[in-house]
mmCIF file of N, CA and C and ligand atoms in Angstrom:
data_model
loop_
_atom_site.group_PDB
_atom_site.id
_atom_site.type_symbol
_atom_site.label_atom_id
_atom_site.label_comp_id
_atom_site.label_asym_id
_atom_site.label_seq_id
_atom_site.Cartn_x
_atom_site.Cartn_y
_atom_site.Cartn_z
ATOM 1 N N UNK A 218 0.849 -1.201 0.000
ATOM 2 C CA UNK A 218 0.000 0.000 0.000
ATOM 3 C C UNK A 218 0.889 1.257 0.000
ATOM 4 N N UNK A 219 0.384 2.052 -0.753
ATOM 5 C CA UNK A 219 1.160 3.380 -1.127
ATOM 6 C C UNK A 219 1.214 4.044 0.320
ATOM 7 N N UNK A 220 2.144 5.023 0.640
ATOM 8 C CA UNK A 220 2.733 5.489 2.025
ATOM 9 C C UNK A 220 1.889 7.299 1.764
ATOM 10 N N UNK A 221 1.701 7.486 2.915
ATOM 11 C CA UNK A 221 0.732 9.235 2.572
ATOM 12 C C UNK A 221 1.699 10.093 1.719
ATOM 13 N N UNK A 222 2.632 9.839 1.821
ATOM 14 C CA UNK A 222 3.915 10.667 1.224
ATOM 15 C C UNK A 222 4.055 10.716 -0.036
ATOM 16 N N UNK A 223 3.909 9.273 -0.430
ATOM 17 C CA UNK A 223 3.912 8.446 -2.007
ATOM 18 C C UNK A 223 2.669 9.568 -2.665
ATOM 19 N N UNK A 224 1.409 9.289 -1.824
ATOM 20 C CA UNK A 224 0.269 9.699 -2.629
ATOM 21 C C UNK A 224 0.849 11.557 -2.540
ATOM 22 N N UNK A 225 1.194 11.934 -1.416
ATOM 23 C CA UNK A 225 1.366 13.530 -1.868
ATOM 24 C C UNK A 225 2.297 13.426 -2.949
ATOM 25 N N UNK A 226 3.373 12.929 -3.268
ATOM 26 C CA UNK A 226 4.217 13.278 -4.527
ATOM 27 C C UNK A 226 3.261 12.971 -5.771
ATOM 28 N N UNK A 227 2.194 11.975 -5.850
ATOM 29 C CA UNK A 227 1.918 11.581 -7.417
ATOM 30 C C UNK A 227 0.802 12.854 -7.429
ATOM 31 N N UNK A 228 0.687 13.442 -6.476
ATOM 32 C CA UNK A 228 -0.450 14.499 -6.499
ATOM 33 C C UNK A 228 -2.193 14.043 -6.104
ATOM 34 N N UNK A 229 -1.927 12.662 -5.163
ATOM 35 C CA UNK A 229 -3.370 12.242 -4.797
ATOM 36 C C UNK A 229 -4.225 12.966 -3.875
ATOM 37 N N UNK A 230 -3.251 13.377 -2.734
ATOM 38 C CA UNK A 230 -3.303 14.108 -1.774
ATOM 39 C C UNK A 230 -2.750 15.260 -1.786
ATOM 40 N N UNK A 231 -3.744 16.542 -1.641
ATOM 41 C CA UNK A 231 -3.411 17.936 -1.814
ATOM 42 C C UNK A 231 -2.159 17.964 -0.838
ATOM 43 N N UNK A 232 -1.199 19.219 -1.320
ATOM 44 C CA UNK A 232 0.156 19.516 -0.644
ATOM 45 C C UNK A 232 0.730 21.130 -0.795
ATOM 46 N N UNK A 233 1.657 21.570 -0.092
ATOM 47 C CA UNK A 233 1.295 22.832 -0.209
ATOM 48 C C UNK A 233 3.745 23.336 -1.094
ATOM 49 N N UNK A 234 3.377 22.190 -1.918
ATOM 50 C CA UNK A 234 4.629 22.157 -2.623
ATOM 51 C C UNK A 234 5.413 23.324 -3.050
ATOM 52 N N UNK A 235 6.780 22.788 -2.797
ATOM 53 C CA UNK A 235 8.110 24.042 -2.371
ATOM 54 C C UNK A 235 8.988 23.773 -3.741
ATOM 55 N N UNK A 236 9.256 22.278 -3.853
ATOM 56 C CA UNK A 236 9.884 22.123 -5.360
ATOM 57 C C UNK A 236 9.768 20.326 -5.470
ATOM 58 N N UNK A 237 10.198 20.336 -6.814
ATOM 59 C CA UNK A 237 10.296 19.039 -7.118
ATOM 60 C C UNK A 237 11.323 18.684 -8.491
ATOM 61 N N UNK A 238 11.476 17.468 -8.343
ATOM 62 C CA UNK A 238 11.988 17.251 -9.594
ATOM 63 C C UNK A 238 11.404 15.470 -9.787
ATOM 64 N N UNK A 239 11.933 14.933 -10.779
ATOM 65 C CA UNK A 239 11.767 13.476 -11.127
ATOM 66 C C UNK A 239 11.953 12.656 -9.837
ATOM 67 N N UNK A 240 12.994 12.879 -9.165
ATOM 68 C CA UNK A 240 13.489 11.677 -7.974
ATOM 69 C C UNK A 240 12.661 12.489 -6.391
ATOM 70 N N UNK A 241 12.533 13.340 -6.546
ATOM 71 C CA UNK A 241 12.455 14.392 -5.392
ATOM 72 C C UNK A 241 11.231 15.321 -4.997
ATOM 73 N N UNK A 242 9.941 15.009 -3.815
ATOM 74 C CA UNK A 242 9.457 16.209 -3.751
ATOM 75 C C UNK A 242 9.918 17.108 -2.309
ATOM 76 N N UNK A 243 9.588 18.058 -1.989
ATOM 77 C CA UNK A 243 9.159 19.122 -1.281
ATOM 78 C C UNK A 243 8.153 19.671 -1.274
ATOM 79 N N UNK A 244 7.468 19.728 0.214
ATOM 80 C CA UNK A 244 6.586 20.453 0.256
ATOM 81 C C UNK A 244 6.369 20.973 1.959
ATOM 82 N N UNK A 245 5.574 21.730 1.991
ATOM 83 C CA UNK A 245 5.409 21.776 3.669
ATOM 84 C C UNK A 245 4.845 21.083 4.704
ATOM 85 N N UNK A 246 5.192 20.955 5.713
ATOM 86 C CA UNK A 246 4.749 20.495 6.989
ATOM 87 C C UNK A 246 3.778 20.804 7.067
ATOM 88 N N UNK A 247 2.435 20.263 7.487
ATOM 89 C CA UNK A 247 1.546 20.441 7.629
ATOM 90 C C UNK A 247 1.154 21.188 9.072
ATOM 91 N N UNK A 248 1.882 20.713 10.075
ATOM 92 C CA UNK A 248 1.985 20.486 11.652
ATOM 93 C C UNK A 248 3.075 22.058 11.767
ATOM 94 N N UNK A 249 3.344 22.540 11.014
ATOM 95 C CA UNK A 249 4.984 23.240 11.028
ATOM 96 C C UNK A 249 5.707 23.921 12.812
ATOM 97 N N UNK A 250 6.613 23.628 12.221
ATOM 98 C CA UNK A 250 7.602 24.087 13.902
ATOM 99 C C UNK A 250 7.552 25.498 14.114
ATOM 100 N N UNK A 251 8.264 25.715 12.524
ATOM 101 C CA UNK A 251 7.757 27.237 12.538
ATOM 102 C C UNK A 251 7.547 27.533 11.003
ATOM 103 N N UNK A 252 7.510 28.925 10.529
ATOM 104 C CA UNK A 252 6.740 28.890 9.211
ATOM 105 C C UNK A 252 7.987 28.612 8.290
ATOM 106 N N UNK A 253 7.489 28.184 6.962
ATOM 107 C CA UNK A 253 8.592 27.540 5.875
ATOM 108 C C UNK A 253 8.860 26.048 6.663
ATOM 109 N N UNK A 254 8.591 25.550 7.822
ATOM 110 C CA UNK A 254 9.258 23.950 7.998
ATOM 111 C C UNK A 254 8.866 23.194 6.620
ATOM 112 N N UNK A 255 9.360 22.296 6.155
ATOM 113 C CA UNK A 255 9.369 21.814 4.765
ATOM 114 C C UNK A 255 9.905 20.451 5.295
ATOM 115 N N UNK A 256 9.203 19.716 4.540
ATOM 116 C CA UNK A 256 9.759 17.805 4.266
ATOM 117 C C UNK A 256 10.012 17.864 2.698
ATOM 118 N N UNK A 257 11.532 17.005 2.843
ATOM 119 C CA UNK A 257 11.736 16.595 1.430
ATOM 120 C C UNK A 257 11.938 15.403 1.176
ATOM 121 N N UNK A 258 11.478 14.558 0.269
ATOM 122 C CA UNK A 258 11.382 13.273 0.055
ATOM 123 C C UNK A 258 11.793 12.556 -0.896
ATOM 124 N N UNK A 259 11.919 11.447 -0.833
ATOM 125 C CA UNK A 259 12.388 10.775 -2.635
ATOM 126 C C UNK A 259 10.982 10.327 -2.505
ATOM 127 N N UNK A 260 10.819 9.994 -4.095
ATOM 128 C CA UNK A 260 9.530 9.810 -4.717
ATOM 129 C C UNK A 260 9.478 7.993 -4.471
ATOM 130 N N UNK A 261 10.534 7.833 -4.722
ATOM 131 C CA UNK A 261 10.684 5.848 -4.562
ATOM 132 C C UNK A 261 10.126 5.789 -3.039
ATOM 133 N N UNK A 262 9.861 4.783 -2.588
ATOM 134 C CA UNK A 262 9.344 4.837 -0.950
ATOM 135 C C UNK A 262 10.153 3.717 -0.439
ATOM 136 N N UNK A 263 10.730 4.223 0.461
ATOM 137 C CA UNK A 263 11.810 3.713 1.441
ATOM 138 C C UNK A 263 11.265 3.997 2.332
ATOM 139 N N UNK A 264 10.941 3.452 3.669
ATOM 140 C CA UNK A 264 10.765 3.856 5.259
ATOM 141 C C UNK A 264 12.251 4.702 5.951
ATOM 142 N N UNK A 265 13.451 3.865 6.068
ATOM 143 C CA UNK A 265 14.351 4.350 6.920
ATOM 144 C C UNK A 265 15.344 4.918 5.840
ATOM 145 N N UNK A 266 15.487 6.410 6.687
ATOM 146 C CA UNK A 266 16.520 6.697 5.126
ATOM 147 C C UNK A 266 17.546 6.241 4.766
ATOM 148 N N UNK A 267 17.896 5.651 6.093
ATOM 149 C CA UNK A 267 19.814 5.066 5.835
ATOM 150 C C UNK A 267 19.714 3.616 5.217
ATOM 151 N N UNK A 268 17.952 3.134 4.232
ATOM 152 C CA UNK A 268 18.362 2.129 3.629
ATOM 153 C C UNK A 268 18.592 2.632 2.740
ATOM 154 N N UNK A 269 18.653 3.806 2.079
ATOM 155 C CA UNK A 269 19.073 4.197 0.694
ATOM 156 C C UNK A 269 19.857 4.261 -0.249
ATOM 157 N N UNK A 270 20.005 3.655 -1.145
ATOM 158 C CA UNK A 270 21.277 3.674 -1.359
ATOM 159 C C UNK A 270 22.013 5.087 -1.413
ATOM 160 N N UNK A 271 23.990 4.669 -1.091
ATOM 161 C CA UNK A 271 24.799 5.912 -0.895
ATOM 162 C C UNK A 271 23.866 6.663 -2.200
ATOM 163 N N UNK A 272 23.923 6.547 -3.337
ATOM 164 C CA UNK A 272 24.319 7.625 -4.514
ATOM 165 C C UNK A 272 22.389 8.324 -4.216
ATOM 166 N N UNK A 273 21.782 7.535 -4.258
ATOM 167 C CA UNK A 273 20.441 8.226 -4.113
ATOM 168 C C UNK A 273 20.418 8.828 -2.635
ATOM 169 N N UNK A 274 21.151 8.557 -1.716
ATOM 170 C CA UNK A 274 20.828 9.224 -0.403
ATOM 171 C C UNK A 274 21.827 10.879 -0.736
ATOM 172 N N UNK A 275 22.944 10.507 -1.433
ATOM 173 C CA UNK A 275 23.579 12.004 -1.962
ATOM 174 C C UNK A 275 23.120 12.676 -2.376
ATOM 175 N N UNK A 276 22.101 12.522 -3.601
ATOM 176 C CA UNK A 276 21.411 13.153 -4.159
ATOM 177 C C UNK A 276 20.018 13.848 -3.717
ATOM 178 N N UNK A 277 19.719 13.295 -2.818
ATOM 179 C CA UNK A 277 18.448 13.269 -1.679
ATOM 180 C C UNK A 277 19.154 14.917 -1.023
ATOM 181 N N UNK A 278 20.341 14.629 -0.791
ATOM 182 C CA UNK A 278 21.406 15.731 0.535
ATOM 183 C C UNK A 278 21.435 17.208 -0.349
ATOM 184 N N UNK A 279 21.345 16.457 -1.652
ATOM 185 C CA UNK A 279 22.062 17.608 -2.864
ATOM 186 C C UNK A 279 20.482 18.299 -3.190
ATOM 187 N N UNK A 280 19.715 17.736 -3.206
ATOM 188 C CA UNK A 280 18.671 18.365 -3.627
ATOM 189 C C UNK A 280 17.770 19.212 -2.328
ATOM 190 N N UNK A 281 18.001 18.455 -1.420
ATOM 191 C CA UNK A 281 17.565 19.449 0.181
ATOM 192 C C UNK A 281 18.425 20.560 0.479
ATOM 193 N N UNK A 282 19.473 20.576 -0.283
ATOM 194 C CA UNK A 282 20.512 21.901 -0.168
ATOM 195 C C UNK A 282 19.674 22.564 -0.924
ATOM 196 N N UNK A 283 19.498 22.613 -2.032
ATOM 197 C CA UNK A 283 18.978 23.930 -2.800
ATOM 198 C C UNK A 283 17.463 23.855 -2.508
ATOM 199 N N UNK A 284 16.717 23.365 -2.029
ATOM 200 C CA UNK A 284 15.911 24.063 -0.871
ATOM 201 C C UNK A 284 15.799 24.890 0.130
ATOM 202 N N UNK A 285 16.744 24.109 0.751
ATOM 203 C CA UNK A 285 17.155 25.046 1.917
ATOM 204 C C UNK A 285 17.957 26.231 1.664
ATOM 205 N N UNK A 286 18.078 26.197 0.798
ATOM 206 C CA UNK A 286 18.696 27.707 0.158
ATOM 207 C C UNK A 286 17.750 28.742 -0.510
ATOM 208 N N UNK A 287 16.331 27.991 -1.109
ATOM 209 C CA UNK A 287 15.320 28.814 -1.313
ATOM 210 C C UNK A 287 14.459 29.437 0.108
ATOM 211 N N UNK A 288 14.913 28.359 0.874
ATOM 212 C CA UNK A 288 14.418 28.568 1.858
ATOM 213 C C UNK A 288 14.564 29.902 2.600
ATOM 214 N N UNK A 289 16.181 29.670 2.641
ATOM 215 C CA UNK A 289 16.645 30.834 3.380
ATOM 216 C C UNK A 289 16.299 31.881 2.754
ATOM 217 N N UNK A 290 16.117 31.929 1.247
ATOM 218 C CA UNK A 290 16.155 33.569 0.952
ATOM 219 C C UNK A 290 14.606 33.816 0.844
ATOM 220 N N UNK A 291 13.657 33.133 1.779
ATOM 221 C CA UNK A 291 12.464 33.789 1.296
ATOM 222 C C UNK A 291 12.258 33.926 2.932
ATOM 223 N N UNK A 292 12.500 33.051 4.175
ATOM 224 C CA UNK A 292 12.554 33.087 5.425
ATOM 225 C C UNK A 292 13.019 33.201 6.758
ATOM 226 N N UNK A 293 13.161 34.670 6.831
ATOM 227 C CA UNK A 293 14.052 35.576 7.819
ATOM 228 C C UNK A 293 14.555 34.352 8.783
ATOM 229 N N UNK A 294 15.991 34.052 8.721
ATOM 230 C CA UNK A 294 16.421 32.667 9.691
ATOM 231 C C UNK A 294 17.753 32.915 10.130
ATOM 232 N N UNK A 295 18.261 32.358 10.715
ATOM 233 C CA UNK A 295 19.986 32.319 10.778
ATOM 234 C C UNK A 295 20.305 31.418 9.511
ATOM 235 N N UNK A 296 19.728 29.960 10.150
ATOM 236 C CA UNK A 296 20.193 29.157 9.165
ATOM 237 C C UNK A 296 19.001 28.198 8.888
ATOM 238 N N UNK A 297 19.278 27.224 8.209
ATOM 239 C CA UNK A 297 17.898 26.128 8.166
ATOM 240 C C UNK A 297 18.820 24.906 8.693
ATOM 241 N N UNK A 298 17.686 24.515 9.996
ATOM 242 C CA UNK A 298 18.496 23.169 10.511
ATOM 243 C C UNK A 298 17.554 22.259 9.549
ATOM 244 N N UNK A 299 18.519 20.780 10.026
ATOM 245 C CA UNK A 299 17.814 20.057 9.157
ATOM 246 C C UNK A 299 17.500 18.512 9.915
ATOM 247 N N UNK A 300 16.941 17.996 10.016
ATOM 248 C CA UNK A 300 16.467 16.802 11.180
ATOM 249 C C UNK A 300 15.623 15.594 10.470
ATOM 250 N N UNK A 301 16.395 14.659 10.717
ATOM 251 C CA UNK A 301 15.414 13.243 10.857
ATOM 252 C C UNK A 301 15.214 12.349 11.296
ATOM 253 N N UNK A 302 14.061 12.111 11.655
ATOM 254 C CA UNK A 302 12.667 11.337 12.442
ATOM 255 C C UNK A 302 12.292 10.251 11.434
ATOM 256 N N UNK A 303 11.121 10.141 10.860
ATOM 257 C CA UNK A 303 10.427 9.062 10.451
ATOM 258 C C UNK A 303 9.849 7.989 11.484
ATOM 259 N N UNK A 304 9.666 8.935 12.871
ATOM 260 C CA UNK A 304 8.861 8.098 13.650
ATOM 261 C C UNK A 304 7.479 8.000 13.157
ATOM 262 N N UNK A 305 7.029 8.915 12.360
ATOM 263 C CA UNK A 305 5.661 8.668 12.145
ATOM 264 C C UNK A 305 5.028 8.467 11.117
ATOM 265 N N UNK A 306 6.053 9.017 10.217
ATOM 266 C CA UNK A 306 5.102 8.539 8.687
ATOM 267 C C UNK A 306 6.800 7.710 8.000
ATOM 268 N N UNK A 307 6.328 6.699 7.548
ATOM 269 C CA UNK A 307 7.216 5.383 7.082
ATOM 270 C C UNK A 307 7.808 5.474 5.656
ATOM 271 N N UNK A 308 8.431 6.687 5.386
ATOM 272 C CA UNK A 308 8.542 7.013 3.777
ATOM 273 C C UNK A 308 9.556 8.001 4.073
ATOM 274 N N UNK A 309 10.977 7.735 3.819
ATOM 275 C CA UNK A 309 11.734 8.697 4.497
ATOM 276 C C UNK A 309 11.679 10.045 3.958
ATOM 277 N N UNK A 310 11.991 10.807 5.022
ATOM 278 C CA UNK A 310 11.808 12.496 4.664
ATOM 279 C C UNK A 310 12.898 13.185 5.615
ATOM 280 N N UNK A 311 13.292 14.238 5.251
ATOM 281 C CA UNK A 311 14.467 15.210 5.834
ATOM 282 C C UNK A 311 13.351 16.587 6.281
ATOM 283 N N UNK A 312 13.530 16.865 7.460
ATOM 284 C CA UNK A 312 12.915 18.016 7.848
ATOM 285 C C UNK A 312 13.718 19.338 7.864
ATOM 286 N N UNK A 313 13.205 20.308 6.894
ATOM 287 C CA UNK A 313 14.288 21.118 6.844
ATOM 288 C C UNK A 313 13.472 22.465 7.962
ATOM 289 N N UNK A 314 14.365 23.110 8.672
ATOM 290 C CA UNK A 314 13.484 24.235 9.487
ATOM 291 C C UNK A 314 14.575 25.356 9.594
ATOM 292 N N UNK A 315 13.852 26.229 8.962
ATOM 293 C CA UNK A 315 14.399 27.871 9.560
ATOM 294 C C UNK A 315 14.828 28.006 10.821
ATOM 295 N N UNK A 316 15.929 28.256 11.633
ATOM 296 C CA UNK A 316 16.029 28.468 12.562
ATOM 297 C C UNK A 316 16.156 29.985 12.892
ATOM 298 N N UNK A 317 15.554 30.351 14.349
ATOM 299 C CA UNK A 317 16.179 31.940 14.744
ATOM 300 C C UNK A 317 17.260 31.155 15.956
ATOM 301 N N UNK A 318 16.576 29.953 16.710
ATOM 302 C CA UNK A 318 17.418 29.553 17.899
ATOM 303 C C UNK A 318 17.624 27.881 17.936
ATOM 304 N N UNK A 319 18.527 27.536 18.586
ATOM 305 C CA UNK A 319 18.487 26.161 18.661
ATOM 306 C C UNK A 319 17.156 25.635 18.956
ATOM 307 N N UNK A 320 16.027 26.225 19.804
ATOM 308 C CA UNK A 320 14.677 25.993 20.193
ATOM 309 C C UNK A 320 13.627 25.607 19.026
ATOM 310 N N UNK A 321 14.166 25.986 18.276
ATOM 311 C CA UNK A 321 13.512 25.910 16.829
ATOM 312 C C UNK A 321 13.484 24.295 16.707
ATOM 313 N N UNK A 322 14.637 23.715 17.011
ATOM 314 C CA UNK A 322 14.671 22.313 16.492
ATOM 315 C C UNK A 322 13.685 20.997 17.662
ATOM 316 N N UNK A 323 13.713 21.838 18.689
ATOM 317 C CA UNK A 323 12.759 21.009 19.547
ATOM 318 C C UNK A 323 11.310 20.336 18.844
ATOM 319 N N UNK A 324 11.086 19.419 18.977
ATOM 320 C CA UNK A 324 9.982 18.801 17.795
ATOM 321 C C UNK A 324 9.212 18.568 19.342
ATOM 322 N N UNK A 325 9.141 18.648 20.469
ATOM 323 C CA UNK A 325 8.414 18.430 21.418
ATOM 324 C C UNK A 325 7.546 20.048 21.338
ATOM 325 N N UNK A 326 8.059 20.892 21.164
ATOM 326 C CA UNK A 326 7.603 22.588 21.040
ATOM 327 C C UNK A 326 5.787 22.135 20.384
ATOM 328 N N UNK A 327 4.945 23.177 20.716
ATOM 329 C CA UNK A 327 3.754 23.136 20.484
ATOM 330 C C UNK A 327 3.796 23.449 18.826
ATOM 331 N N UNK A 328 3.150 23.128 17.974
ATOM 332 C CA UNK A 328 3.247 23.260 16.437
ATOM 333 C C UNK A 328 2.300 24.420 16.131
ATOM 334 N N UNK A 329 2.885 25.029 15.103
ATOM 335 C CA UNK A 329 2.112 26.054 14.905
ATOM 336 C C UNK A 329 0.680 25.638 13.795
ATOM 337 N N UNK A 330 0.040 26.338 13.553
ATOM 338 C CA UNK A 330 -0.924 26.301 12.888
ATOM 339 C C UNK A 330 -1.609 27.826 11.901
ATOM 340 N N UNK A 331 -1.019 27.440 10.861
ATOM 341 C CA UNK A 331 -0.955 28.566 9.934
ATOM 342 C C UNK A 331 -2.302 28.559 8.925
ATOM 343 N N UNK A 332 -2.772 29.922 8.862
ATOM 344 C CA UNK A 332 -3.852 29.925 8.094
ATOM 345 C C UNK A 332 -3.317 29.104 6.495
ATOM 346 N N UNK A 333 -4.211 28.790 5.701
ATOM 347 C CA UNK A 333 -3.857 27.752 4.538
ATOM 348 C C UNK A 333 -3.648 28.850 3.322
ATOM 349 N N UNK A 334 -4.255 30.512 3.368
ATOM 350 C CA UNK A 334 -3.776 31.181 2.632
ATOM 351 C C UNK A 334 -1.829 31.468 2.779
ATOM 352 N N UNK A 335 -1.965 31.540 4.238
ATOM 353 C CA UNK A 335 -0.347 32.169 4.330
ATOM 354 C C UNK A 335 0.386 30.619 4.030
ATOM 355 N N UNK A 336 0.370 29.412 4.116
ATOM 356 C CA UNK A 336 0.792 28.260 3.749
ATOM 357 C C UNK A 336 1.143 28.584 2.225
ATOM 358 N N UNK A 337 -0.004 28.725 1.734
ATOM 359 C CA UNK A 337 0.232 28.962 0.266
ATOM 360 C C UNK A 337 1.046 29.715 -0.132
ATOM 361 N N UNK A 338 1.448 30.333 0.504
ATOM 362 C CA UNK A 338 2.119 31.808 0.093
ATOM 363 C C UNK A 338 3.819 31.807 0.199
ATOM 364 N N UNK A 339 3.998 30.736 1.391
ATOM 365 C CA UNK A 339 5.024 30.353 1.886
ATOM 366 C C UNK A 339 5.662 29.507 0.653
ATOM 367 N N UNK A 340 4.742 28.646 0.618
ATOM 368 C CA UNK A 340 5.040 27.579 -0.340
ATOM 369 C C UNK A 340 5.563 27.842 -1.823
ATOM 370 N N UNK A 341 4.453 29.099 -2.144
ATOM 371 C CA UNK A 341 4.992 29.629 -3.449
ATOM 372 C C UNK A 341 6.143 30.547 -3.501
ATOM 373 N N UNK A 342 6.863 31.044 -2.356
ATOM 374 C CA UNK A 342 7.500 31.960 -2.015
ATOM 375 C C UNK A 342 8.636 31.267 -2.389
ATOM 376 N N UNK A 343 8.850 30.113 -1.890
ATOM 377 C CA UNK A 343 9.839 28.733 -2.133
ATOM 378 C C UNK A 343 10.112 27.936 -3.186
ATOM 379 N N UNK A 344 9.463 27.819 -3.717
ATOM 380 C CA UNK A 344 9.163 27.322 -5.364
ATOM 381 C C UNK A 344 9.914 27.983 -5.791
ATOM 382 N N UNK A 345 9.057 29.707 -6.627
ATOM 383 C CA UNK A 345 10.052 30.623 -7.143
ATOM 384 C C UNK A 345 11.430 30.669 -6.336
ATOM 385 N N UNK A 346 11.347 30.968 -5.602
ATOM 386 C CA UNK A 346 13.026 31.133 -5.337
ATOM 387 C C UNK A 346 14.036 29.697 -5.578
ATOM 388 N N UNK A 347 13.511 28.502 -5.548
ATOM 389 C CA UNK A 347 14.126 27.324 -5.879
ATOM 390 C C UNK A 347 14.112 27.277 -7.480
ATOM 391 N N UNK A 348 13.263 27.793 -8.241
ATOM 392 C CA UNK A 348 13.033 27.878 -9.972
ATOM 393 C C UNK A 348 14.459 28.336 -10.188
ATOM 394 N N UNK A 349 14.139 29.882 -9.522
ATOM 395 C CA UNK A 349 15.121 31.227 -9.910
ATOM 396 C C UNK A 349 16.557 30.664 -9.800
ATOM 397 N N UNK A 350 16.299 29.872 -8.877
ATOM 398 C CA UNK A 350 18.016 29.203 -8.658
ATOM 399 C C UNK A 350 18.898 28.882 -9.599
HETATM 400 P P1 LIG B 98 8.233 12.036 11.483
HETATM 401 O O1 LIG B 98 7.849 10.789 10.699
HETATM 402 O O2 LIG B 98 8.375 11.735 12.953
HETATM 403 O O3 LIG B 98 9.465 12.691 10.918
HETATM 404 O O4 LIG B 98 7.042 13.085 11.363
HETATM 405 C C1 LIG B 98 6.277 13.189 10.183
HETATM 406 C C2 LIG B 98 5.999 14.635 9.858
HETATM 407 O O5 LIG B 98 5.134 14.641 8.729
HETATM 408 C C3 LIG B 98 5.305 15.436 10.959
HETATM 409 O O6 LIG B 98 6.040 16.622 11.218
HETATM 410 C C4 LIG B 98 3.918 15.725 10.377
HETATM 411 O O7 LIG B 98 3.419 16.994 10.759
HETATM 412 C C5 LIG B 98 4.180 15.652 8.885
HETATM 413 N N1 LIG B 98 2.998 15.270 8.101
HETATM 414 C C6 LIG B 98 2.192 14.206 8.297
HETATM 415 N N2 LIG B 98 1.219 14.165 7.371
HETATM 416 C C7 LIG B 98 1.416 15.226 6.557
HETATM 417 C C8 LIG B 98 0.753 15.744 5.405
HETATM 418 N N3 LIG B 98 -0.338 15.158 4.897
HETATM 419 N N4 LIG B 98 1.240 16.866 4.822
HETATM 420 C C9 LIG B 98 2.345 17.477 5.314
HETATM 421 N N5 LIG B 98 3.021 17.031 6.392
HETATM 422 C C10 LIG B 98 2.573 15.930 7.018
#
């Protein structure tokens, strides 16, 4: 059975998408830590990321860089940390998050909840700047 992740990349399940390519989506956190948090994923479905193979897990690293670089230039941050879990959804993903403080990375922190216009906005904010790249 397809993983929720699987269905957001083929486009089954609405998503509020940052970039993509053939091997690779992005899109946002639904739950977010803070605004711009973003999951990036390979499209193949793997549960744990470290079964991946080296060259696709590089490329996985290489393509969450220039995210996180759209990232930064659309979301006032120091830097974008980057964290992974897969305690809960079984399809590996890299959490990328804007940081202002190390506090940022606490995943115990209460989640924010962003109206779905400003989501959108975020999302497209990220896109273009990942295009422009
Ligand atoms: P974890 O597997 O522990 O890394 O956590 C999974 C993350 O996926 C959580 O931060 C959730 O908020 C996020 N998430 C779960 N379902 C969705 C969804 N449909 N769209 C966007 N993010 C999601």
């Amino acid at each position: 059975m397809a993983t929720i992740f699987s269905k957001i990349a083929a486009g089954e399940i609405p998503s509020y998408c940052c970039a993509q390519n053939d091997e690779f989506y992005a899109f946002l956190d639904i739950n977010p830590m803070v605004k711009g948090h973003t999951l990036v994923i390979p499209r193949r479905e793997v549960d744990y990321i470290f079964d991946l193979a080296d060259d696709e897990l590089a490329r996985l690293h290489v393509f969450a860089a220039r995210v996180a670089r759209a990232i930064k230039s659309v979301i006032p941050c120091v830097k974008v940390g980057e964290a992974v879990l897969g305690l809960e959804v079984p399809h590996a993903h890299i959490h990328l998050i804007p940081m202002q403080s190390e506090r940022d990375m606490l995943f115990s922190n209460p989640k924010l909840q962003l109206p779905a216009d400003e989501m959108q906005a975020v999302a497209d904010a990220i896109r273009q700047a990942f295009e422009k790249a």
